[in-house]
JSON list of C-alpha atoms in Angstrom, two decimals:
[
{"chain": "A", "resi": 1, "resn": "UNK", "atom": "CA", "xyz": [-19.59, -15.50, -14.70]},
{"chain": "A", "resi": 2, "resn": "UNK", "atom": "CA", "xyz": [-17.28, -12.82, -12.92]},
{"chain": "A", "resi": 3, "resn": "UNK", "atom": "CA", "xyz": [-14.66, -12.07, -14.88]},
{"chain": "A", "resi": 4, "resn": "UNK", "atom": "CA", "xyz": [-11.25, -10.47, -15.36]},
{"chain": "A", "resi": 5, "resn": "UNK", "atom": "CA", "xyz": [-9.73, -10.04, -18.97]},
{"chain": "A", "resi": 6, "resn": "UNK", "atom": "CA", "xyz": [-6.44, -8.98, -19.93]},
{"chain": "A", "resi": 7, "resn": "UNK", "atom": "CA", "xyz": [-4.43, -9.07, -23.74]},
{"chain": "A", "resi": 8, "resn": "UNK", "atom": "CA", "xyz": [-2.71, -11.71, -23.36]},
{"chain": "A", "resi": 9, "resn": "UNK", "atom": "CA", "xyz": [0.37, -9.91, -25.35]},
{"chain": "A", "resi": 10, "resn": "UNK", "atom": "CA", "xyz": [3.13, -10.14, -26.42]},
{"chain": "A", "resi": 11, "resn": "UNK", "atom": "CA", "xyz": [3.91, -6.81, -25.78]},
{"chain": "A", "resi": 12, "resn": "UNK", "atom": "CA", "xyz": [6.72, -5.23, -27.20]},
{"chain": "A", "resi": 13, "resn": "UNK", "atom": "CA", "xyz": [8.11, -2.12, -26.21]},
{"chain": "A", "resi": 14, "resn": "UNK", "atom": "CA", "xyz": [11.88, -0.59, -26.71]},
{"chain": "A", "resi": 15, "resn": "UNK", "atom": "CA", "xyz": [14.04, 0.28, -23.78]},
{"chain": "A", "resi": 16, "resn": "UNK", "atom": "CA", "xyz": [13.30, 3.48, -22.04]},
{"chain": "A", "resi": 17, "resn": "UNK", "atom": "CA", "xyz": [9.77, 3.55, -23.14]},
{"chain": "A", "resi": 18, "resn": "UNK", "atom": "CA", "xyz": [5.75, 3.48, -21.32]},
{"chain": "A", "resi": 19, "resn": "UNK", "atom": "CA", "xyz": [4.13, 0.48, -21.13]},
{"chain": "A", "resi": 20, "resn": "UNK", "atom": "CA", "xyz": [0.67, 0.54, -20.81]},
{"chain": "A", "resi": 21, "resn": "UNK", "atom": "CA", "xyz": [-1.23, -2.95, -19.75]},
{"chain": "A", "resi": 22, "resn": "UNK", "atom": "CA", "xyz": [-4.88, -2.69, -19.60]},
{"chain": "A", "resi": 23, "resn": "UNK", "atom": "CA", "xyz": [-7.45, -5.00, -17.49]},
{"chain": "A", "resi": 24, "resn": "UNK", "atom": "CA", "xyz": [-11.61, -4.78, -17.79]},
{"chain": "A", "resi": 25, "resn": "UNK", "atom": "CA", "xyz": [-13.95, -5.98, -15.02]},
{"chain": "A", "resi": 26, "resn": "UNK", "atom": "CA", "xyz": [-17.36, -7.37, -14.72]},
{"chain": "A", "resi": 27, "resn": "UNK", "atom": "CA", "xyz": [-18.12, -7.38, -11.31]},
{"chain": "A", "resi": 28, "resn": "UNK", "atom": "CA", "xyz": [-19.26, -4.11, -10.25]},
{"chain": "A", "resi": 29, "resn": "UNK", "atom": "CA", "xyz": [-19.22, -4.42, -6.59]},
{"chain": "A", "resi": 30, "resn": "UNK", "atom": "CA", "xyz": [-15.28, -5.22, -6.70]},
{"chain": "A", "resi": 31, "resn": "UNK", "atom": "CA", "xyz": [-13.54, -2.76, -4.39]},
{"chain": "A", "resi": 32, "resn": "UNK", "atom": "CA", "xyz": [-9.69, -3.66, -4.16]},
{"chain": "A", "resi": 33, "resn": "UNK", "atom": "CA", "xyz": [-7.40, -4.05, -7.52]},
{"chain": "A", "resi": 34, "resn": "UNK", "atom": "CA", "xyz": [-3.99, -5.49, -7.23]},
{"chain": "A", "resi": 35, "resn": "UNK", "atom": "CA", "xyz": [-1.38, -5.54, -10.16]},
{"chain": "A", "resi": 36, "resn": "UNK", "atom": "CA", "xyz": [0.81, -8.55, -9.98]},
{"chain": "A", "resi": 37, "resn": "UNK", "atom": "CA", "xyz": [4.08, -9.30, -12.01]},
{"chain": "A", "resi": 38, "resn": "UNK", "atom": "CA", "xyz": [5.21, -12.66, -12.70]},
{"chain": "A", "resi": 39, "resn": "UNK", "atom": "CA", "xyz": [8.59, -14.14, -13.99]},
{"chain": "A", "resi": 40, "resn": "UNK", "atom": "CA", "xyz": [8.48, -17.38, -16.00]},
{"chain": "A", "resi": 41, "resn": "UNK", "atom": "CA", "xyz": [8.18, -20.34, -12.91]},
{"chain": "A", "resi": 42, "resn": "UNK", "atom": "CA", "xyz": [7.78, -17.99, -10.56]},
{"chain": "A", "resi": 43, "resn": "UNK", "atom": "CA", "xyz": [5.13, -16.98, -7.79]},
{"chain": "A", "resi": 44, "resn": "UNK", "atom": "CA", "xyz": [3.40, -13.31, -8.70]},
{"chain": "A", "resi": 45, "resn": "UNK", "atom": "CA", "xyz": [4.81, -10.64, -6.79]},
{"chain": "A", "resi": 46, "resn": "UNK", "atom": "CA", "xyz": [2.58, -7.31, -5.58]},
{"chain": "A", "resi": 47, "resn": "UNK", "atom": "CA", "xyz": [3.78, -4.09, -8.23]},
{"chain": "A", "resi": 48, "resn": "UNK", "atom": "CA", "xyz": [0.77, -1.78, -6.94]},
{"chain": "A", "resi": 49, "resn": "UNK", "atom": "CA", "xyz": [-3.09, -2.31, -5.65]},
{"chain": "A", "resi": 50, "resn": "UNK", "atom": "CA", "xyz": [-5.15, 0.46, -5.94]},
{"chain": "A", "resi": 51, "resn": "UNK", "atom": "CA", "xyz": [-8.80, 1.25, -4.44]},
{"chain": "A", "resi": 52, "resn": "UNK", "atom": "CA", "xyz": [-10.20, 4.40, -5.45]},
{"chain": "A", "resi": 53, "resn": "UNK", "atom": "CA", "xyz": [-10.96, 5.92, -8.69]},
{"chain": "A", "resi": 54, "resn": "UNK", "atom": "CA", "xyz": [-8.14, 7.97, -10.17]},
{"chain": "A", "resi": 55, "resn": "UNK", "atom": "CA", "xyz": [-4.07, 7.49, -10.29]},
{"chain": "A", "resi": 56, "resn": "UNK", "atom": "CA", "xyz": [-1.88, 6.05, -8.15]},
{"chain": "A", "resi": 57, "resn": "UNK", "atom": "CA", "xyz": [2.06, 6.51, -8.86]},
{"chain": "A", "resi": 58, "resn": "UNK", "atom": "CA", "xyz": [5.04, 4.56, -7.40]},
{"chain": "A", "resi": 59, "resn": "UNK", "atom": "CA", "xyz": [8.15, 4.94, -8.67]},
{"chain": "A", "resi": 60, "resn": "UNK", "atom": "CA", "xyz": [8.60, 4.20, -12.33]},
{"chain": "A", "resi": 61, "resn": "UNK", "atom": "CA", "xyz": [4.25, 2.59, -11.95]},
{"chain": "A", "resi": 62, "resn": "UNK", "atom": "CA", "xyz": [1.27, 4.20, -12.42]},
{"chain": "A", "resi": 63, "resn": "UNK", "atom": "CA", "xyz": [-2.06, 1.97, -11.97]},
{"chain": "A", "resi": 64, "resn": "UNK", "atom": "CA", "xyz": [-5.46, 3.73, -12.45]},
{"chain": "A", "resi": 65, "resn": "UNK", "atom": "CA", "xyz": [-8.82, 2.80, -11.44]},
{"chain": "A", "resi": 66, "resn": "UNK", "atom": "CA", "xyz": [-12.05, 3.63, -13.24]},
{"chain": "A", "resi": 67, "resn": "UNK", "atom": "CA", "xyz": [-15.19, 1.84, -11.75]},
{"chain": "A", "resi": 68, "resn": "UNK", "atom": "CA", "xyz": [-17.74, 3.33, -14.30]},
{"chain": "A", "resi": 69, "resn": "UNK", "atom": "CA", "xyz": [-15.64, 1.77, -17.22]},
{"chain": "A", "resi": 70, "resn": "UNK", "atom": "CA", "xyz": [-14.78, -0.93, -14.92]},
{"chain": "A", "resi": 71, "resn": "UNK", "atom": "CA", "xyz": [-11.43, -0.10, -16.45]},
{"chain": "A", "resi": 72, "resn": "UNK", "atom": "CA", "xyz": [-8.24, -0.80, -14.68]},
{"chain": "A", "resi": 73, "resn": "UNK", "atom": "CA", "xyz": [-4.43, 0.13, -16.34]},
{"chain": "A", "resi": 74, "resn": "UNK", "atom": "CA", "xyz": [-0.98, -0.22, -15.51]},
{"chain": "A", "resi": 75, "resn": "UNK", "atom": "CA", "xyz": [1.58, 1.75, -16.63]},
{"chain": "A", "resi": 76, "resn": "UNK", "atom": "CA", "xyz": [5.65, 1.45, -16.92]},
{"chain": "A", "resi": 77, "resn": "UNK", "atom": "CA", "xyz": [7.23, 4.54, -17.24]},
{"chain": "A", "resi": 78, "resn": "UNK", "atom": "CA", "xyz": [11.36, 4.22, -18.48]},
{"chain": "A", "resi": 79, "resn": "UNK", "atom": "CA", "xyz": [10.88, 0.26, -19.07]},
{"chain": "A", "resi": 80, "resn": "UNK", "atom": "CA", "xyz": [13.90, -1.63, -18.66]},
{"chain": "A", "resi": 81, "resn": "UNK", "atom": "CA", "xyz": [14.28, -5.56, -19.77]},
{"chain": "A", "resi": 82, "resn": "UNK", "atom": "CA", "xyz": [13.82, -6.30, -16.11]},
{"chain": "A", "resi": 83, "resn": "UNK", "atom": "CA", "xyz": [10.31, -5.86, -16.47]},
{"chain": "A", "resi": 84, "resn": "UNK", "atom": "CA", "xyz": [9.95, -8.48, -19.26]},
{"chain": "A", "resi": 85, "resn": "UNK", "atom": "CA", "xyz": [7.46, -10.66, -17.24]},
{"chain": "A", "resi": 86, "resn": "UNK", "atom": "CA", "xyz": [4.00, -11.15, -17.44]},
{"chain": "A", "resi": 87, "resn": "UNK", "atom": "CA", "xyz": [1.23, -8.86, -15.36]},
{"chain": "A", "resi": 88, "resn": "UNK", "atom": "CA", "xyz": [-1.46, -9.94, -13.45]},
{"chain": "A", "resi": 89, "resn": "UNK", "atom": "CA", "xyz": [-4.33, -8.20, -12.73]},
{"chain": "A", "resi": 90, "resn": "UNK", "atom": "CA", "xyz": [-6.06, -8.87, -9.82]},
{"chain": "A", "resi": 91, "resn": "UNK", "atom": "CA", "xyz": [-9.79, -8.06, -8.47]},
{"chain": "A", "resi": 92, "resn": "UNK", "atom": "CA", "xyz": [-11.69, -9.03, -5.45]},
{"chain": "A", "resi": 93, "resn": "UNK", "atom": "CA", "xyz": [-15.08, -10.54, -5.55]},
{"chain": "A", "resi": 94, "resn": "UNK", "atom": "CA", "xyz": [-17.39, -10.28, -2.87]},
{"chain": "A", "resi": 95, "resn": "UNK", "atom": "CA", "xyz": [-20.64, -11.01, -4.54]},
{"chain": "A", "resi": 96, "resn": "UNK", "atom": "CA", "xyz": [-23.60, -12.87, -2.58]},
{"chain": "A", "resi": 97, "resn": "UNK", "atom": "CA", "xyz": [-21.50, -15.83, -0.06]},
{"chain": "A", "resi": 98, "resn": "UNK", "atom": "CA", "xyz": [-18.44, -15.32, -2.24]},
{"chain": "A", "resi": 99, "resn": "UNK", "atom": "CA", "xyz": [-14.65, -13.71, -0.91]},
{"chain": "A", "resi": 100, "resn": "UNK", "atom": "CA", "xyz": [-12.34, -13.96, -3.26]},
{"chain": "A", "resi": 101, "resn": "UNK", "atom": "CA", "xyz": [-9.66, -12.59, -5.65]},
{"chain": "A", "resi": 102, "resn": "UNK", "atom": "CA", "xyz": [-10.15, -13.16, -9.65]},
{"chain": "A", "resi": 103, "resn": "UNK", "atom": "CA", "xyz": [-7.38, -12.97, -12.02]},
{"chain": "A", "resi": 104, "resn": "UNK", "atom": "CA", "xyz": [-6.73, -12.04, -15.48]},
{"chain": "A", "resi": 105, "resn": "UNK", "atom": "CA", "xyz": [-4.81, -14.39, -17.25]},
{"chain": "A", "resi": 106, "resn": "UNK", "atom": "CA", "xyz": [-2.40, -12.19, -17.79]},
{"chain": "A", "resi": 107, "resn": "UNK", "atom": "CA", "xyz": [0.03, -10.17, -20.41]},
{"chain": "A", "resi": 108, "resn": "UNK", "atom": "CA", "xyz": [2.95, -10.92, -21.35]},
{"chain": "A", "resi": 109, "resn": "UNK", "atom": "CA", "xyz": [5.41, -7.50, -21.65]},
{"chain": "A", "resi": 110, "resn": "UNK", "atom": "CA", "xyz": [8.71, -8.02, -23.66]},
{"chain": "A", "resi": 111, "resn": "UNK", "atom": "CA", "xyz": [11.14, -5.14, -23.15]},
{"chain": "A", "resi": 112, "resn": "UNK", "atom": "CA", "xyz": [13.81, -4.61, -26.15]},
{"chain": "A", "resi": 113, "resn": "UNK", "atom": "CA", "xyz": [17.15, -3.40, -25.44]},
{"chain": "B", "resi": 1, "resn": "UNK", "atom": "CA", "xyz": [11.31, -12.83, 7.90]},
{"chain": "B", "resi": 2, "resn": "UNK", "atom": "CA", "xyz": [7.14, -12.61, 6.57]},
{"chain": "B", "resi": 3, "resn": "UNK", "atom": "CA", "xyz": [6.59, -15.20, 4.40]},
{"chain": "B", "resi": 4, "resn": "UNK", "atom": "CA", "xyz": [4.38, -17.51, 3.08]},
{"chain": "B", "resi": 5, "resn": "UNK", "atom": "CA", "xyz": [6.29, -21.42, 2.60]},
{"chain": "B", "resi": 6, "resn": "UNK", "atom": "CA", "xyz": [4.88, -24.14, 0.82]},
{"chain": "B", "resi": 7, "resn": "UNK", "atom": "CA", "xyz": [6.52, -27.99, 0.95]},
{"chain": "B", "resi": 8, "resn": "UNK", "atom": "CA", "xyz": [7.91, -29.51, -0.93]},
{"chain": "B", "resi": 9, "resn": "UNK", "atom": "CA", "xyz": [8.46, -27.38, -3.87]},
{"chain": "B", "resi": 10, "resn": "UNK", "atom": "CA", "xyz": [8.50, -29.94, -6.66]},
{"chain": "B", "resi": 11, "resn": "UNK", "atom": "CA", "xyz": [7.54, -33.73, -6.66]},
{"chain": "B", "resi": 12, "resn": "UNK", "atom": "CA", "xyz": [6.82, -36.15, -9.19]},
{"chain": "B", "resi": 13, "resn": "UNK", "atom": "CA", "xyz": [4.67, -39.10, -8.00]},
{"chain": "B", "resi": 14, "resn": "UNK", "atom": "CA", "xyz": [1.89, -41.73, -9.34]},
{"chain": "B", "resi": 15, "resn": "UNK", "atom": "CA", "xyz": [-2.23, -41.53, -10.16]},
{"chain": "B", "resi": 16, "resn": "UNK", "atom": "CA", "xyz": [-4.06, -43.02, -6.88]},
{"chain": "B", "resi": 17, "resn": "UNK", "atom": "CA", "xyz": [-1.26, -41.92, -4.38]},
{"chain": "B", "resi": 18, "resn": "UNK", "atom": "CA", "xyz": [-2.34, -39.25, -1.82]},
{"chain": "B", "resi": 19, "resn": "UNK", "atom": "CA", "xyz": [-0.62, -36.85, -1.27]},
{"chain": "B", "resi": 20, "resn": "UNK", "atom": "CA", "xyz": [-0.09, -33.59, 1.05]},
{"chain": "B", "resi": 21, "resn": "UNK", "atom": "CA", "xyz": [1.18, -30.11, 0.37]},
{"chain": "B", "resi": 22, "resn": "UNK", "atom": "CA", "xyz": [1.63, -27.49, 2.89]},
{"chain": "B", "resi": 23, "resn": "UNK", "atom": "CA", "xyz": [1.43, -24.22, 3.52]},
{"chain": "B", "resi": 24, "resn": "UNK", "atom": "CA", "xyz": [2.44, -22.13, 6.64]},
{"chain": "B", "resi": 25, "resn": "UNK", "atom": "CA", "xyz": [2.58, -18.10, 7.11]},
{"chain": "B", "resi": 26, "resn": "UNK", "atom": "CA", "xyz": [4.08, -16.56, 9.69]},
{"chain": "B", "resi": 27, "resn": "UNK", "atom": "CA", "xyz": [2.14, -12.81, 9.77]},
{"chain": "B", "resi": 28, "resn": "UNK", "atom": "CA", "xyz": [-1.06, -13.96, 11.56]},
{"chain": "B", "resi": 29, "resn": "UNK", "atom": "CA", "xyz": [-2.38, -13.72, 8.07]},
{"chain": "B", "resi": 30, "resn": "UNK", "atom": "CA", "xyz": [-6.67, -14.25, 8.43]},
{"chain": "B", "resi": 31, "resn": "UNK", "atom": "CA", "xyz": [-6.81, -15.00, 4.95]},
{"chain": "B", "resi": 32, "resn": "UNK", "atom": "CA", "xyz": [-5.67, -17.77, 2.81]},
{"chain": "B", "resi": 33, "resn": "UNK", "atom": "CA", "xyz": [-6.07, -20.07, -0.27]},
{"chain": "B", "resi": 34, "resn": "UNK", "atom": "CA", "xyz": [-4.60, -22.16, -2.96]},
{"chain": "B", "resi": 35, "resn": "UNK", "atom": "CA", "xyz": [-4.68, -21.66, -6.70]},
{"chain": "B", "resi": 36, "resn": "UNK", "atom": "CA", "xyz": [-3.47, -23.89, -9.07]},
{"chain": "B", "resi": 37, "resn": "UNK", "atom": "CA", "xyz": [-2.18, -22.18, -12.45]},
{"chain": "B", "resi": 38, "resn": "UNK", "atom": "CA", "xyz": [-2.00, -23.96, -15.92]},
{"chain": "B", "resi": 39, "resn": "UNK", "atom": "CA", "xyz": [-0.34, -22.22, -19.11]},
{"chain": "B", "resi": 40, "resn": "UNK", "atom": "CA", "xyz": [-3.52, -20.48, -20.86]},
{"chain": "B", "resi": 41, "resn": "UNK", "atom": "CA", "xyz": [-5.76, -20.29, -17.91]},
{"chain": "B", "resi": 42, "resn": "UNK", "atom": "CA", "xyz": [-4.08, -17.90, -15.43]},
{"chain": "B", "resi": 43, "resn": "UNK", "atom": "CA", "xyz": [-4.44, -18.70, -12.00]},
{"chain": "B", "resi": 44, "resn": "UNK", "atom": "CA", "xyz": [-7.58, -20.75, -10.62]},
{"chain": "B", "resi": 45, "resn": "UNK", "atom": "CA", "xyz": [-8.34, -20.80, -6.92]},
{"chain": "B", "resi": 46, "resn": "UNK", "atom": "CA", "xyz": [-8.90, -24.15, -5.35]},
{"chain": "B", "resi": 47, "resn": "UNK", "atom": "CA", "xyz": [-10.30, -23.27, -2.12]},
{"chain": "B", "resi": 48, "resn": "UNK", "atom": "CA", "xyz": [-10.14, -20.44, 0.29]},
{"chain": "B", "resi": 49, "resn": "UNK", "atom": "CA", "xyz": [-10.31, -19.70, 4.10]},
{"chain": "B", "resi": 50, "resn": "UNK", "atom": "CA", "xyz": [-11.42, -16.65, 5.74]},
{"chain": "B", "resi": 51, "resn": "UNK", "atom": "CA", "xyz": [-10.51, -17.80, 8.62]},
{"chain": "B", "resi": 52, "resn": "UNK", "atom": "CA", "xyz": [-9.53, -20.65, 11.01]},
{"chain": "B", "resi": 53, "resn": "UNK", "atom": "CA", "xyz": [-13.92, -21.26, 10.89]},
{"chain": "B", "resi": 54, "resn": "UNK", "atom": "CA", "xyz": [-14.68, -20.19, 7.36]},
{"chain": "B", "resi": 55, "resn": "UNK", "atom": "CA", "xyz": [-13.35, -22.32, 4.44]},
{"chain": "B", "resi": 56, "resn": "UNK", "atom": "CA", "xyz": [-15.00, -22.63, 1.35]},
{"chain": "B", "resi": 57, "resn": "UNK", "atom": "CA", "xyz": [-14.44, -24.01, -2.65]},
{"chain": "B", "resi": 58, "resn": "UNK", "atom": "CA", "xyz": [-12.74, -21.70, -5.15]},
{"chain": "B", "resi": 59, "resn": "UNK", "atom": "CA", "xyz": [-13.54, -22.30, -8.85]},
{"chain": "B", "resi": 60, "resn": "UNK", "atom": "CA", "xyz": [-11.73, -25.57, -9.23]},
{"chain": "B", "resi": 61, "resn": "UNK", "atom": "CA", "xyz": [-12.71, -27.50, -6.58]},
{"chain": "B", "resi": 62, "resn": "UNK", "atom": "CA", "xyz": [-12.79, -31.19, -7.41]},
{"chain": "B", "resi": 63, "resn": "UNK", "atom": "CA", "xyz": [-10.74, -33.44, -6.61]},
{"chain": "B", "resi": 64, "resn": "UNK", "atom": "CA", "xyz": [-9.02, -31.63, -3.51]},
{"chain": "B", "resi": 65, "resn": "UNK", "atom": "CA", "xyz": [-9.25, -31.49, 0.27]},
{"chain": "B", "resi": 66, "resn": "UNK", "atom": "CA", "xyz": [-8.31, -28.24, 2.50]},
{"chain": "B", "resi": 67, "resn": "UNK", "atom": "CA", "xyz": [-7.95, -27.86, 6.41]},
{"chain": "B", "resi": 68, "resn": "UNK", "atom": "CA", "xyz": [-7.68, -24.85, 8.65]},
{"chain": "B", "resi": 69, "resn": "UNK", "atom": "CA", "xyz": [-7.12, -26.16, 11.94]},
{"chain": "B", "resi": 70, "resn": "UNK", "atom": "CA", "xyz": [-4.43, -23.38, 13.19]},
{"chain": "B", "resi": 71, "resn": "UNK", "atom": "CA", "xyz": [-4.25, -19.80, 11.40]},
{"chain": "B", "resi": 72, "resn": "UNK", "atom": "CA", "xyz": [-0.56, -20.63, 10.60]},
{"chain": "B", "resi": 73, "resn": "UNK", "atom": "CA", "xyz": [-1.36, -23.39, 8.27]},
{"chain": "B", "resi": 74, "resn": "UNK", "atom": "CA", "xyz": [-3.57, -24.51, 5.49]},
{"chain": "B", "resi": 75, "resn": "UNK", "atom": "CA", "xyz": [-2.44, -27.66, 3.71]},
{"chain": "B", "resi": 76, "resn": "UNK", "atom": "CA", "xyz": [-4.11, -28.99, 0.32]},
{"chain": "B", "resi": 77, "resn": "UNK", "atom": "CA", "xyz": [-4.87, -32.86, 0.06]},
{"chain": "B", "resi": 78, "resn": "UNK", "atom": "CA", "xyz": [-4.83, -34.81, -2.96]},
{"chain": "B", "resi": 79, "resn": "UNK", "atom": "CA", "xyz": [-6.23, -38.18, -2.14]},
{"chain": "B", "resi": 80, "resn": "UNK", "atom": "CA", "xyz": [-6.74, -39.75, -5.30]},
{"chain": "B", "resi": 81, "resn": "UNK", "atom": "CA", "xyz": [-4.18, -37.57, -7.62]},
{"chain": "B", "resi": 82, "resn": "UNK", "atom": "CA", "xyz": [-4.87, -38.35, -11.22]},
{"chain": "B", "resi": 83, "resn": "UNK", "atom": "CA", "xyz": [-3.11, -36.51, -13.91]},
{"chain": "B", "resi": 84, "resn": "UNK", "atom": "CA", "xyz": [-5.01, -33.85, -15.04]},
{"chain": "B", "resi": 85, "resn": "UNK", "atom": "CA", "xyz": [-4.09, -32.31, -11.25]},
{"chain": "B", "resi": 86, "resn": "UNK", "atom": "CA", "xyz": [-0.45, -31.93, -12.67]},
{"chain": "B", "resi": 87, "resn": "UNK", "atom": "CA", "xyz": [0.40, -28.26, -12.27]},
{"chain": "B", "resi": 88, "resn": "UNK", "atom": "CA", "xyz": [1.97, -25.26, -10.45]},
{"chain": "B", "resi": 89, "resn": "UNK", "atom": "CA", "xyz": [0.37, -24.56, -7.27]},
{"chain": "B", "resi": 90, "resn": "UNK", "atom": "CA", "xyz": [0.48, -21.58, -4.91]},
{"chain": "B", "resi": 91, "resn": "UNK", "atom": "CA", "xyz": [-0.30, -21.12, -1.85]},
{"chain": "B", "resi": 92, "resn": "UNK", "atom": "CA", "xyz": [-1.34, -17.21, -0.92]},
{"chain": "B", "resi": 93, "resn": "UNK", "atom": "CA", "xyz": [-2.18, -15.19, 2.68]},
{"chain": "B", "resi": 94, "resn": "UNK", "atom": "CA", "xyz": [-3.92, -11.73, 3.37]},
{"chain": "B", "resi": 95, "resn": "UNK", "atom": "CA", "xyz": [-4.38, -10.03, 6.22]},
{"chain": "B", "resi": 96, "resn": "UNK", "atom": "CA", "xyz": [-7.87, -8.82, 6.49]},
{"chain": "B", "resi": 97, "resn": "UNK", "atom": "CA", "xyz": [-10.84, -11.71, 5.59]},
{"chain": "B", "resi": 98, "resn": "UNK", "atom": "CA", "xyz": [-12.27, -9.59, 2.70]},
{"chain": "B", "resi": 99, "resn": "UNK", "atom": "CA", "xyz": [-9.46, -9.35, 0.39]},
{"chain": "B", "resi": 100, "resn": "UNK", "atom": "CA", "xyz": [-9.34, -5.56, 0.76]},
{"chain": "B", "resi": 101, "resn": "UNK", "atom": "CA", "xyz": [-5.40, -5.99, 1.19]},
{"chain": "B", "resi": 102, "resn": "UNK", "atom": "CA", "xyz": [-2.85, -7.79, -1.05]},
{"chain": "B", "resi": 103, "resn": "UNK", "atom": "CA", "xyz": [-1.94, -11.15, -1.18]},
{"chain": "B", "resi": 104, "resn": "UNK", "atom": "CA", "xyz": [1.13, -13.17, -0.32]},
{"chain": "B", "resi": 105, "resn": "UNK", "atom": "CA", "xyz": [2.21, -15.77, -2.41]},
{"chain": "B", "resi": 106, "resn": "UNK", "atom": "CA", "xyz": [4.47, -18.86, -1.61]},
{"chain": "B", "resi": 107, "resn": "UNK", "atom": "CA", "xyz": [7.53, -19.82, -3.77]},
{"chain": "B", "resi": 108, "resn": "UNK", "atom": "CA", "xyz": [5.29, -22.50, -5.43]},
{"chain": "B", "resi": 109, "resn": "UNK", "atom": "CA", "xyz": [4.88, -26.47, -5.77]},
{"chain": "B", "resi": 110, "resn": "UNK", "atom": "CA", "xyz": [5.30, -27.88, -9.14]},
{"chain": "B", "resi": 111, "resn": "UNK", "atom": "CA", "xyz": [3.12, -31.35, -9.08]},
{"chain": "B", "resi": 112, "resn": "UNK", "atom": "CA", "xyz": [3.84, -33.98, -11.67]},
{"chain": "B", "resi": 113, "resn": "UNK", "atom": "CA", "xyz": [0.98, -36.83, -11.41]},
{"chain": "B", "resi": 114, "resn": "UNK", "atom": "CA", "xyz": [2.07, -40.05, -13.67]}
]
């Protein structure tokens, strides 16, 4: 069975502060990553995909990629209580006749003012 | 405006009554599917299409009916609901068949099956 796992939290971290969220792999032919955050009732919105070993930054967001470890991380530099939601990692399978995108169940980040 | 729009976005209704939810994109999107998401188990796709030929079962399959007859659209039937199909659906896009570019995700449909 492919597989994506995540903590599934809480985590806590004070104001002003680096999250880190961390997501493992099984599939080794995956190629695309996506990092998805998610308010409570809400539909998951894109925070960064990433395809390539190494680190990718965007603003405040870091996400890096390491396909020997099968290792992929988020992190949240300056975290503000707007990013209390839960993050979604994402990875596409494309194994044998199958196409499609396999998510983590998710972790739940809890920012304290 | 790109975006993906599912109908209707909440709806209570009874075991044994089909039922229709739809889901239109307006970016030419090749890619789509449904997922249905329950509290514990993350999000679960139902079925996908790679395009308007290609359409094929998710993980969760049973119990549900898809159709790509246009790009635009790709509606998920329920024709025997029964409860255990109560949950928060979404409806996503992509652009390129193999998933090598994001996802779009509708606003959601909340599904209550008495």
């Amino acid at each position: 069975q492919k597989e994506v796992e995540q903590n599934s939290g809480p985590l806590s971290v004070p104001e002003g502060a680096i999250a880190s969220l961390n997501c493992t792999y099984s599939d080794r032919v995956s190629q695309s990553f996506f990092w998805y955050r998610q308010y409570s009732g809400k539909s998951p919105e894109l925070i960064m995909s990433i395809y390539s070993n190494g680190d990718k930054e965007d603003g405040r967001f870091t996400a890096q990629l390491n396909k020997a470890s099968q290792y992929v991380s988020l992190l949240i530099r300056d975290s503000q209580p707007s990013d209390s939601a839960t993050y979604l990692c994402a990875v596409n399978s494309l194994g044998g006749a199958t196409n499609k995108l396999i998510f983590g169940t998710g972790t739940l980040l809890a920012v304290q003012p | 405006e790109a975006q993906v729009t599912q109908n209707p976005r909440y709806l209570i209704t009874v075991t044994g009554k089909k039922l229709t939810v739809t889901c239109s994109q307006n970016m030419n999107h090749e890619y789509m599917s449904w997922y249905r998401q329950d509290p514990g188990l993350g999000l679960r796709q139902i079925y996908y299409s790679m395009n308007v030929e290609v359409t094929d079962k998710g993980d969760v399959p049973e119990g549900y009916k898809v159709s790509r007859k246009e790009k635009r659209n790709f509606p998920l039937i329920l024709e025997s609901p029964s409860p255990n199909q109560t949950s928060l659906y979404f409806c996503a896009s992509s652009p390129g068949q193999y998933l090598n570019q994001p996802q779009h995700f509708g606003d959601g449909t909340r599904l209550s099956i008495l």
